[in-house]
Amino acid sequence: MKNSKLTTFIFLALAAGILFGWLAPSWAVKMQPLADVFLKMVKMIIAPLIFATLVVGIAGHGDVKNLGKIGLKTIIYFEIATTFALIIGLLSANILQPGAGFDIDLNTISMSAVENMENVKIDHSFSHMLLDLVPTSIFKALAEGSLLQIVVFAIFFSLAICAVGQKARPVLDFMQSTCDVMFKFTEYVMYFAPMGVFGAISATIGQNGIGILSSYAKLIGVTYLSLIIFVATILTIVCKIIKVPFFALLRAIKEPSLLAFSTASSEAALPKAMEAMEKFGVPKNIVSFVMPTGYTFNLDGTTLYLTLTTLFCAQVVGIELSFEQQILIMLTLMLTSKGVAGVPRVSLVVLTGTLHSFGLPVVGVAILLGIDQLLDMGRTTVNLVGNCIATTVVARWEDEFDYNKMNKFIKSISTKKNKKSLVEQKNVLVEETIPPGNY
């Protein structure tokens, strides 16, 4: 399926899912298995795809000396981007006050799910994060989809291939073949993307109803406005600094971004995003290292959302936080938002833990439960865009970004547009030259 056709089908599935969820909510909620099947199909390809591409990217280049520099630069950029995301979330919450005057009847909201979240204990200590990097078994890491553990194993595996030299050539050739097969496999899985999108969006609308958009309009509006501000300012400025056309990059990742938004799943978009960034000019070794690492350490949309909703929860119950308390919360979230990607409802779990640790009521989390899926769609998309831009930043920082490849991609988009325009013009001319009665 051609990329343009797939994008069209995803758009149609998105529109059809919204309409179906609105008109037939009782049937729409039963469509969730379609989304679950697609997401499971994506999960089955991610681990071998990342492992194969990372090994080929590092060992194939033979230059392992720069790996440490790439890792350090990646983490530095992640922390800078995350800090700006937290600041924008903090400013939005203080200026727009999404929780002020919130009139939802809190007594009608079930607190059982929130109580369960309070019982989820996540160890954020440095020692735990360090231990969690190293897999006890690569097969267990592959089965559980632990991206960071797969990355660590792949790095050591690549170093060993380089050290062995020519004798390891058959292994490297096998990994290259595996890489090619997995990208073709990904292409087949993407045929089912419209089905997954339809199931996800129709079930979301069917379960919550269109009316939820008006009830939570201010919170939804402030959240999406904050995400848009972050993308339109910080990420645009970053692209300007590294001399990469922002809108051309967005066009390059249009399809994976749409997948991320409609399924609210970063994993669904990861394979296509990696493929798109390679075509855009980022070397394979940088894409395969930065992208999976970013899904743990560079969740820009999620960190912005956590800051915003922490203050929202305080505003709902009329608690005013001092500037010092807000800064302390921001610094806490900078640490607690990392390394927990595998926890269900990760954002709400982290939010509940943060509120509890600062002695704030968790009733606001119960309010967020009803629209978490809708908000997750936006923050997941920003996470994806942020990680794609991170690959270009690191590549540019390493002086390895291929501007010629990027320009060819931009030119190909313009050529496609011009061809489409010429075809449309020809069709109009043909219609105008056909005499009446000769149809």
Short mmCIF file of C-alpha atoms in Angstrom, two decimals:
data_model
loop_
_atom_site.label_atom_id
_atom_site.label_comp_id
_atom_site.label_asym_id
_atom_site.label_seq_id
_atom_site.Cartn_x
_atom_site.Cartn_y
_atom_site.Cartn_z
CA MET A 1 0.00 0.00 0.00
CA LYS A 2 1.49 3.34 -1.04
CA ASN A 3 2.09 5.84 1.78
CA SER A 4 -0.33 8.41 0.33
CA LYS A 5 -3.08 5.79 -0.01
CA LEU A 6 -2.49 4.51 3.52
CA THR A 7 -2.71 8.05 4.91
CA THR A 8 -5.99 8.58 3.03
CA PHE A 9 -7.44 5.33 4.37
CA ILE A 10 -6.37 6.25 7.93
CA PHE A 11 -8.11 9.64 7.60
CA LEU A 12 -11.26 7.94 6.30
CA ALA A 13 -11.13 5.38 9.14
CA LEU A 14 -10.70 8.21 11.66
CA ALA A 15 -13.76 10.08 10.30
CA ALA A 16 -15.81 6.89 10.05
CA GLY A 17 -14.86 5.91 13.63
CA ILE A 18 -15.96 9.28 15.04
CA LEU A 19 -19.26 9.09 13.15
CA PHE A 20 -19.90 5.46 14.15
CA GLY A 21 -19.06 6.15 17.80
CA TRP A 22 -21.48 9.08 17.82
CA LEU A 23 -24.38 7.38 16.02
CA ALA A 24 -24.07 3.85 17.45
CA PRO A 25 -22.22 4.05 20.78
CA SER A 26 -23.40 0.64 22.03
CA TRP A 27 -21.93 -1.03 18.95
CA ALA A 28 -18.89 1.24 18.80
CA VAL A 29 -17.56 0.15 22.20
CA LYS A 30 -17.40 -3.40 20.82
CA MET A 31 -14.90 -2.25 18.19
CA GLN A 32 -12.05 -1.99 20.73
CA PRO A 33 -10.73 -5.50 19.87
CA LEU A 34 -9.92 -4.22 16.36
CA ALA A 35 -7.57 -1.64 17.88
CA ASP A 36 -6.13 -4.19 20.32
CA VAL A 37 -5.38 -6.66 17.52
CA PHE A 38 -3.56 -4.01 15.50
CA LEU A 39 -1.54 -2.81 18.51
CA LYS A 40 -0.55 -6.40 19.32
CA MET A 41 0.58 -6.85 15.72
CA VAL A 42 2.73 -3.73 16.04
CA LYS A 43 4.20 -4.90 19.35
CA MET A 44 5.28 -8.19 17.81
CA ILE A 45 7.49 -6.39 15.25
CA ILE A 46 8.99 -3.60 17.39
CA ALA A 47 11.52 -5.61 19.43
CA PRO A 48 13.17 -7.49 16.53
CA LEU A 49 13.02 -4.37 14.33
CA ILE A 50 14.81 -2.16 16.87
CA PHE A 51 17.36 -4.85 17.70
CA ALA A 52 18.21 -5.54 14.05
CA THR A 53 18.36 -1.87 12.96
CA LEU A 54 20.49 -0.85 15.95
CA VAL A 55 23.01 -3.69 15.42
CA VAL A 56 23.27 -2.92 11.68
CA GLY A 57 23.49 0.82 12.38
CA ILE A 58 26.35 0.50 14.88
CA ALA A 59 28.27 -2.57 13.70
CA GLY A 60 27.63 -1.82 10.02
CA HIS A 61 29.36 1.54 10.30
CA GLY A 62 32.22 0.02 12.30
CA ASP A 63 32.68 3.28 14.21
CA VAL A 64 31.92 2.56 17.85
CA LYS A 65 34.07 5.36 19.29
CA ASN A 66 31.35 7.97 18.72
CA LEU A 67 28.66 5.89 20.44
CA GLY A 68 29.38 7.40 23.87
CA LYS A 69 29.29 10.92 22.44
CA ILE A 70 25.98 10.21 20.69
CA GLY A 71 24.50 8.89 23.94
CA LEU A 72 25.66 11.92 25.95
CA LYS A 73 24.39 14.41 23.37
CA THR A 74 21.07 12.56 23.19
CA ILE A 75 20.53 12.76 26.96
CA ILE A 76 21.54 16.46 27.06
CA TYR A 77 19.02 17.35 24.36
CA PHE A 78 16.31 15.24 26.04
CA GLU A 79 16.75 17.11 29.33
CA ILE A 80 16.64 20.53 27.65
CA ALA A 81 13.48 19.67 25.67
CA THR A 82 11.80 18.16 28.75
CA THR A 83 12.56 21.26 30.81
CA PHE A 84 10.89 23.55 28.25
CA ALA A 85 7.87 21.21 28.11
CA LEU A 86 7.51 21.40 31.89
CA ILE A 87 7.83 25.21 31.88
CA ILE A 88 5.10 25.58 29.22
CA GLY A 89 2.82 23.26 31.19
CA LEU A 90 3.45 25.30 34.33
CA LEU A 91 2.76 28.64 32.61
CA SER A 92 -0.40 27.36 30.88
CA ALA A 93 -1.85 26.07 34.15
CA ASN A 94 -1.16 29.36 35.96
CA ILE A 95 -2.34 31.69 33.20
CA LEU A 96 -5.38 29.77 31.87
CA GLN A 97 -6.48 28.14 35.18
CA PRO A 98 -8.18 25.02 33.68
CA GLY A 99 -9.31 23.78 37.11
CA ALA A 100 -10.84 27.04 38.33
CA GLY A 101 -14.65 26.87 38.56
CA PHE A 102 -14.79 23.25 37.40
CA ASP A 103 -18.44 22.28 37.84
CA ILE A 104 -18.43 18.49 37.37
CA ASP A 105 -20.18 16.75 40.28
CA LEU A 106 -17.30 14.96 41.98
CA ASN A 107 -19.66 12.72 43.94
CA THR A 108 -20.70 10.91 40.77
CA ILE A 109 -17.14 9.92 39.89
CA SER A 110 -15.86 6.50 40.95
CA MET A 111 -12.71 6.71 43.03
CA SER A 112 -11.96 2.97 42.95
CA ALA A 113 -9.65 3.22 39.91
CA VAL A 114 -7.75 6.09 41.51
CA GLU A 115 -7.35 4.13 44.76
CA ASN A 116 -5.83 1.29 42.74
CA MET A 117 -3.39 3.74 41.18
CA GLU A 118 -2.36 4.97 44.62
CA ASN A 119 -1.36 1.41 45.45
CA VAL A 120 0.96 1.19 42.44
CA LYS A 121 4.47 1.78 43.72
CA ILE A 122 7.12 2.87 41.23
CA ASP A 123 10.77 2.98 42.27
CA HIS A 124 12.30 6.17 40.84
CA SER A 125 15.68 5.76 42.54
CA PHE A 126 18.83 6.06 40.45
CA SER A 127 19.97 2.59 41.46
CA HIS A 128 16.68 1.06 40.27
CA MET A 129 16.85 2.92 36.95
CA LEU A 130 20.44 1.74 36.49
CA LEU A 131 19.56 -1.88 37.26
CA ASP A 132 16.54 -1.70 34.98
CA LEU A 133 18.79 -0.87 32.01
CA VAL A 134 20.42 -4.30 32.01
CA PRO A 135 18.34 -7.32 30.97
CA THR A 136 18.69 -10.60 32.86
CA SER A 137 17.67 -12.29 29.61
CA ILE A 138 17.47 -10.80 26.13
CA PHE A 139 14.59 -13.16 25.35
CA LYS A 140 12.65 -11.82 28.33
CA ALA A 141 13.40 -8.23 27.22
CA LEU A 142 12.24 -9.03 23.67
CA ALA A 143 9.08 -10.75 24.96
CA GLU A 144 8.18 -7.85 27.27
CA GLY A 145 9.15 -5.16 24.76
CA SER A 146 11.58 -3.47 27.19
CA LEU A 147 13.07 -1.02 24.69
CA LEU A 148 15.92 0.30 26.84
CA GLN A 149 17.08 -3.21 27.74
CA ILE A 150 16.98 -4.20 24.06
CA VAL A 151 19.03 -1.09 23.21
CA VAL A 152 21.65 -1.91 25.86
CA PHE A 153 21.98 -5.52 24.71
CA ALA A 154 22.14 -4.45 21.04
CA ILE A 155 24.95 -1.97 21.82
CA PHE A 156 27.09 -4.63 23.54
CA PHE A 157 26.26 -7.13 20.79
CA SER A 158 27.37 -4.60 18.16
CA LEU A 159 30.61 -3.86 20.03
CA ALA A 160 31.35 -7.59 20.11
CA ILE A 161 30.74 -7.91 16.35
CA CYS A 162 33.16 -5.04 15.69
CA ALA A 163 35.76 -6.57 18.01
CA VAL A 164 35.56 -10.01 16.35
CA GLY A 165 35.93 -8.44 12.92
CA GLN A 166 35.68 -10.43 9.68
CA LYS A 167 34.68 -13.67 11.43
CA ALA A 168 31.45 -11.96 12.55
CA ARG A 169 30.57 -10.90 9.00
CA PRO A 170 27.95 -13.70 8.59
CA VAL A 171 26.21 -12.49 11.77
CA LEU A 172 26.13 -8.91 10.49
CA ASP A 173 24.80 -10.09 7.10
CA PHE A 174 22.11 -12.06 8.92
CA MET A 175 21.14 -8.97 10.93
CA GLN A 176 21.00 -6.89 7.73
CA SER A 177 18.68 -9.49 6.17
CA THR A 178 16.59 -9.50 9.34
CA CYS A 179 16.38 -5.71 9.17
CA ASP A 180 15.16 -5.81 5.55
CA VAL A 181 12.63 -8.54 6.38
CA MET A 182 11.30 -6.63 9.40
CA PHE A 183 10.72 -3.46 7.35
CA LYS A 184 8.79 -5.51 4.79
CA PHE A 185 6.93 -7.15 7.70
CA THR A 186 6.11 -3.67 8.99
CA GLU A 187 4.68 -2.78 5.58
CA TYR A 188 2.31 -5.75 5.79
CA VAL A 189 1.23 -4.89 9.34
CA MET A 190 0.44 -1.32 8.25
CA TYR A 191 -2.25 -2.67 5.92
CA PHE A 192 -4.28 -3.20 9.10
CA ALA A 193 -3.70 0.37 10.40
CA PRO A 194 -7.08 1.75 9.18
CA MET A 195 -8.83 -1.12 10.98
CA GLY A 196 -6.97 -0.32 14.22
CA VAL A 197 -7.67 3.41 13.89
CA PHE A 198 -11.38 2.80 13.31
CA GLY A 199 -11.60 0.48 16.32
CA ALA A 200 -9.70 2.83 18.65
CA ILE A 201 -11.52 6.07 17.84
CA SER A 202 -15.02 4.57 17.59
CA ALA A 203 -14.62 2.81 20.95
CA THR A 204 -13.34 6.03 22.56
CA ILE A 205 -16.25 8.12 21.26
CA GLY A 206 -18.76 5.34 21.93
CA GLN A 207 -17.64 4.92 25.53
CA ASN A 208 -17.39 8.60 26.43
CA GLY A 209 -19.91 10.15 24.04
CA ILE A 210 -19.58 13.33 22.03
CA GLY A 211 -21.08 15.25 24.97
CA ILE A 212 -17.90 14.75 27.01
CA LEU A 213 -16.18 17.25 24.72
CA SER A 214 -18.44 20.07 25.95
CA SER A 215 -18.27 19.07 29.63
CA TYR A 216 -14.49 19.07 29.64
CA ALA A 217 -14.07 21.69 26.90
CA LYS A 218 -11.83 24.04 28.92
CA LEU A 219 -9.45 21.34 30.13
CA ILE A 220 -9.22 19.72 26.69
CA GLY A 221 -8.74 23.12 25.06
CA VAL A 222 -5.99 24.22 27.47
CA THR A 223 -4.17 20.88 27.14
CA TYR A 224 -4.17 20.91 23.34
CA LEU A 225 -3.34 24.61 23.21
CA SER A 226 -0.32 24.01 25.46
CA LEU A 227 0.85 21.10 23.30
CA ILE A 228 0.46 23.22 20.15
CA ILE A 229 2.39 26.10 21.76
CA PHE A 230 5.24 23.73 22.64
CA VAL A 231 5.41 22.37 19.08
CA ALA A 232 4.97 25.79 17.43
CA THR A 233 7.62 27.50 19.55
CA ILE A 234 10.23 25.16 21.03
CA LEU A 235 10.30 22.48 18.33
CA THR A 236 10.07 25.06 15.52
CA ILE A 237 12.99 27.02 17.00
CA VAL A 238 15.02 23.81 17.32
CA CYS A 239 14.42 23.05 13.62
CA LYS A 240 15.41 26.62 12.75
CA ILE A 241 18.68 26.27 14.67
CA ILE A 242 19.66 23.03 12.90
CA LYS A 243 18.44 24.39 9.53
CA VAL A 244 15.78 21.76 8.93
CA PRO A 245 12.43 22.91 7.44
CA PHE A 246 9.89 22.23 10.18
CA PHE A 247 6.87 21.70 7.94
CA ALA A 248 8.83 19.46 5.57
CA LEU A 249 9.73 17.30 8.57
CA LEU A 250 6.08 17.19 9.63
CA ARG A 251 5.15 16.04 6.13
CA ALA A 252 7.78 13.31 6.40
CA ILE A 253 6.20 11.94 9.59
CA LYS A 254 2.58 12.68 8.66
CA GLU A 255 1.58 9.03 8.55
CA PRO A 256 3.15 7.89 11.86
CA SER A 257 1.84 11.07 13.55
CA LEU A 258 -1.67 10.26 12.40
CA LEU A 259 -1.26 6.72 13.70
CA ALA A 260 -0.01 8.01 17.07
CA PHE A 261 -2.94 10.42 17.36
CA SER A 262 -5.71 8.05 16.36
CA THR A 263 -4.50 5.03 18.38
CA ALA A 264 -2.95 7.01 21.30
CA SER A 265 -0.05 4.56 21.04
CA SER A 266 3.59 5.49 20.51
CA GLU A 267 4.40 1.89 19.65
CA ALA A 268 1.97 1.91 16.73
CA ALA A 269 3.85 4.78 15.12
CA LEU A 270 7.44 3.81 15.99
CA PRO A 271 8.33 1.54 13.02
CA LYS A 272 7.01 3.98 10.38
CA ALA A 273 8.59 6.94 12.18
CA MET A 274 12.01 5.27 12.17
CA GLU A 275 11.66 4.49 8.47
CA ALA A 276 10.54 8.05 7.69
CA MET A 277 13.46 9.67 9.54
CA GLU A 278 15.98 7.50 7.68
CA LYS A 279 14.44 8.66 4.39
CA PHE A 280 14.62 12.24 5.66
CA GLY A 281 18.41 12.07 6.06
CA VAL A 282 19.14 10.79 9.58
CA PRO A 283 21.65 7.88 9.67
CA LYS A 284 20.32 4.46 10.66
CA ASN A 285 22.54 4.15 13.74
CA ILE A 286 21.26 7.46 15.18
CA VAL A 287 17.60 6.75 14.39
CA SER A 288 17.74 3.27 15.92
CA PHE A 289 19.42 4.59 19.08
CA VAL A 290 17.64 7.90 19.70
CA MET A 291 14.04 6.88 18.90
CA PRO A 292 13.66 3.94 21.36
CA THR A 293 15.68 5.81 24.02
CA GLY A 294 13.42 8.81 23.56
CA TYR A 295 10.33 6.79 24.42
CA THR A 296 11.68 6.56 27.95
CA PHE A 297 13.63 9.80 28.41
CA ASN A 298 12.03 12.31 26.01
CA LEU A 299 8.26 12.25 26.55
CA ASP A 300 7.69 15.97 25.89
CA GLY A 301 3.92 15.72 25.56
CA THR A 302 3.60 13.57 28.67
CA THR A 303 5.77 15.79 30.89
CA LEU A 304 3.90 18.92 29.78
CA TYR A 305 0.59 17.17 30.50
CA LEU A 306 1.72 16.02 33.95
CA THR A 307 2.71 19.53 35.01
CA LEU A 308 -0.52 20.99 33.69
CA THR A 309 -2.77 18.36 35.29
CA THR A 310 -0.97 18.47 38.66
CA LEU A 311 -1.88 22.14 38.96
CA PHE A 312 -5.35 21.40 37.53
CA CYS A 313 -5.98 18.90 40.35
CA ALA A 314 -4.93 21.51 42.93
CA GLN A 315 -7.15 24.18 41.33
CA VAL A 316 -10.21 21.87 41.31
CA VAL A 317 -10.16 21.63 45.11
CA GLY A 318 -9.18 25.30 45.57
CA ILE A 319 -5.59 24.80 46.72
CA GLU A 320 -3.13 27.54 45.74
CA LEU A 321 0.44 26.36 45.35
CA SER A 322 3.33 28.74 45.97
CA PHE A 323 5.96 29.41 43.32
CA GLU A 324 8.49 27.35 45.30
CA GLN A 325 6.07 24.39 45.53
CA GLN A 326 5.42 24.52 41.79
CA ILE A 327 9.14 24.53 40.99
CA LEU A 328 9.64 21.57 43.34
CA ILE A 329 6.78 19.70 41.61
CA MET A 330 8.33 20.45 38.22
CA LEU A 331 11.72 19.10 39.33
CA THR A 332 10.04 15.99 40.74
CA LEU A 333 8.15 15.34 37.52
CA MET A 334 11.38 15.73 35.55
CA LEU A 335 12.54 12.52 37.25
CA THR A 336 9.30 10.61 37.83
CA SER A 337 8.09 10.90 34.22
CA LYS A 338 11.03 8.83 32.98
CA GLY A 339 11.53 5.09 32.85
CA VAL A 340 7.91 4.00 33.43
CA ALA A 341 6.70 3.52 29.86
CA GLY A 342 5.57 -0.06 30.52
CA VAL A 343 3.12 0.83 33.32
CA PRO A 344 -0.59 0.86 32.29
CA ARG A 345 -2.11 4.37 32.40
CA VAL A 346 1.42 5.57 33.08
CA SER A 347 0.59 9.30 33.10
CA LEU A 348 -2.23 8.94 35.61
CA VAL A 349 -0.18 6.61 37.81
CA VAL A 350 2.70 9.11 37.94
CA LEU A 351 0.23 11.97 38.49
CA THR A 352 -1.42 10.14 41.40
CA GLY A 353 1.95 9.41 43.00
CA THR A 354 3.03 13.05 42.61
CA LEU A 355 -0.16 14.40 44.17
CA HIS A 356 0.12 11.93 47.04
CA SER A 357 3.76 12.82 47.73
CA PHE A 358 2.90 16.55 47.94
CA GLY A 359 -0.17 15.97 50.11
CA LEU A 360 -2.66 17.04 47.43
CA PRO A 361 -6.10 15.40 47.03
CA VAL A 362 -6.24 12.81 44.20
CA VAL A 363 -9.88 13.50 43.36
CA GLY A 364 -8.75 15.41 40.26
CA VAL A 365 -7.35 12.18 38.81
CA ALA A 366 -10.86 10.70 38.91
CA ILE A 367 -12.04 13.63 36.77
CA LEU A 368 -9.23 12.99 34.27
CA LEU A 369 -10.11 9.29 33.95
CA GLY A 370 -13.09 10.08 31.73
CA ILE A 371 -11.07 11.97 29.12
CA ASP A 372 -7.61 10.46 29.53
CA GLN A 373 -7.85 8.69 26.17
CA LEU A 374 -8.72 11.94 24.35
CA LEU A 375 -5.84 13.80 26.01
CA ASP A 376 -3.50 10.85 25.46
CA MET A 377 -4.01 11.19 21.70
CA GLY A 378 -2.51 14.68 21.75
CA ARG A 379 0.39 14.04 24.12
CA THR A 380 1.37 10.81 22.33
CA THR A 381 1.57 12.69 19.01
CA VAL A 382 3.78 15.39 20.56
CA ASN A 383 5.99 12.67 22.08
CA LEU A 384 6.45 11.22 18.59
CA VAL A 385 7.17 14.57 16.89
CA GLY A 386 9.61 15.49 19.67
CA ASN A 387 11.54 12.23 19.29
CA CYS A 388 11.70 12.55 15.51
CA ILE A 389 13.16 16.04 15.85
CA ALA A 390 15.57 14.71 18.47
CA THR A 391 17.05 12.34 15.86
CA THR A 392 17.72 15.29 13.52
CA VAL A 393 19.29 17.32 16.35
CA VAL A 394 21.69 14.53 17.33
CA ALA A 395 22.52 13.80 13.67
CA ARG A 396 23.21 17.51 13.04
CA TRP A 397 25.24 17.75 16.26
CA GLU A 398 27.34 14.81 15.05
CA ASP A 399 27.61 16.45 11.61
CA GLU A 400 26.05 13.33 10.07
CA PHE A 401 22.72 14.69 8.88
CA ASP A 402 22.32 14.21 5.12
CA TYR A 403 20.94 17.50 3.78
CA ASN A 404 21.07 16.18 0.21
CA LYS A 405 18.76 13.33 1.19
CA MET A 406 16.45 15.80 2.93
CA ASN A 407 16.35 18.07 -0.11
CA LYS A 408 15.56 15.11 -2.37
CA PHE A 409 12.68 14.19 -0.06
CA ILE A 410 11.34 17.76 -0.11
CA LYS A 411 11.70 17.85 -3.89
CA SER A 412 9.85 14.54 -4.23
CA ILE A 413 6.92 15.97 -2.25
CA SER A 414 6.81 19.04 -4.51
CA THR A 415 6.99 16.84 -7.62
CA LYS A 416 4.08 14.71 -6.41
CA LYS A 417 2.02 17.86 -5.75
CA ASN A 418 2.83 19.28 -9.19
CA LYS A 419 1.96 15.99 -10.91
CA LYS A 420 -1.34 15.85 -9.06
CA SER A 421 -2.08 19.45 -10.04
CA LEU A 422 -1.26 18.73 -13.71
CA VAL A 423 -3.52 15.65 -13.74
CA GLU A 424 -6.39 17.70 -12.28
CA GLN A 425 -5.83 20.45 -14.87
CA LYS A 426 -5.82 17.88 -17.71
CA ASN A 427 -9.07 16.38 -16.44
CA VAL A 428 -10.69 19.82 -16.44
CA LEU A 429 -9.46 20.53 -20.00
CA VAL A 430 -10.77 17.18 -21.23
CA GLU A 431 -14.18 17.84 -19.70
CA GLU A 432 -14.29 21.31 -21.27
CA THR A 433 -13.39 20.03 -24.78
CA ILE A 434 -15.98 17.22 -24.87
CA PRO A 435 -19.01 18.48 -26.89
CA PRO A 436 -22.47 18.10 -25.31
CA GLY A 437 -24.18 14.84 -26.24
CA ASN A 438 -20.96 12.89 -26.84
CA TYR A 439 -20.82 11.20 -23.42
#
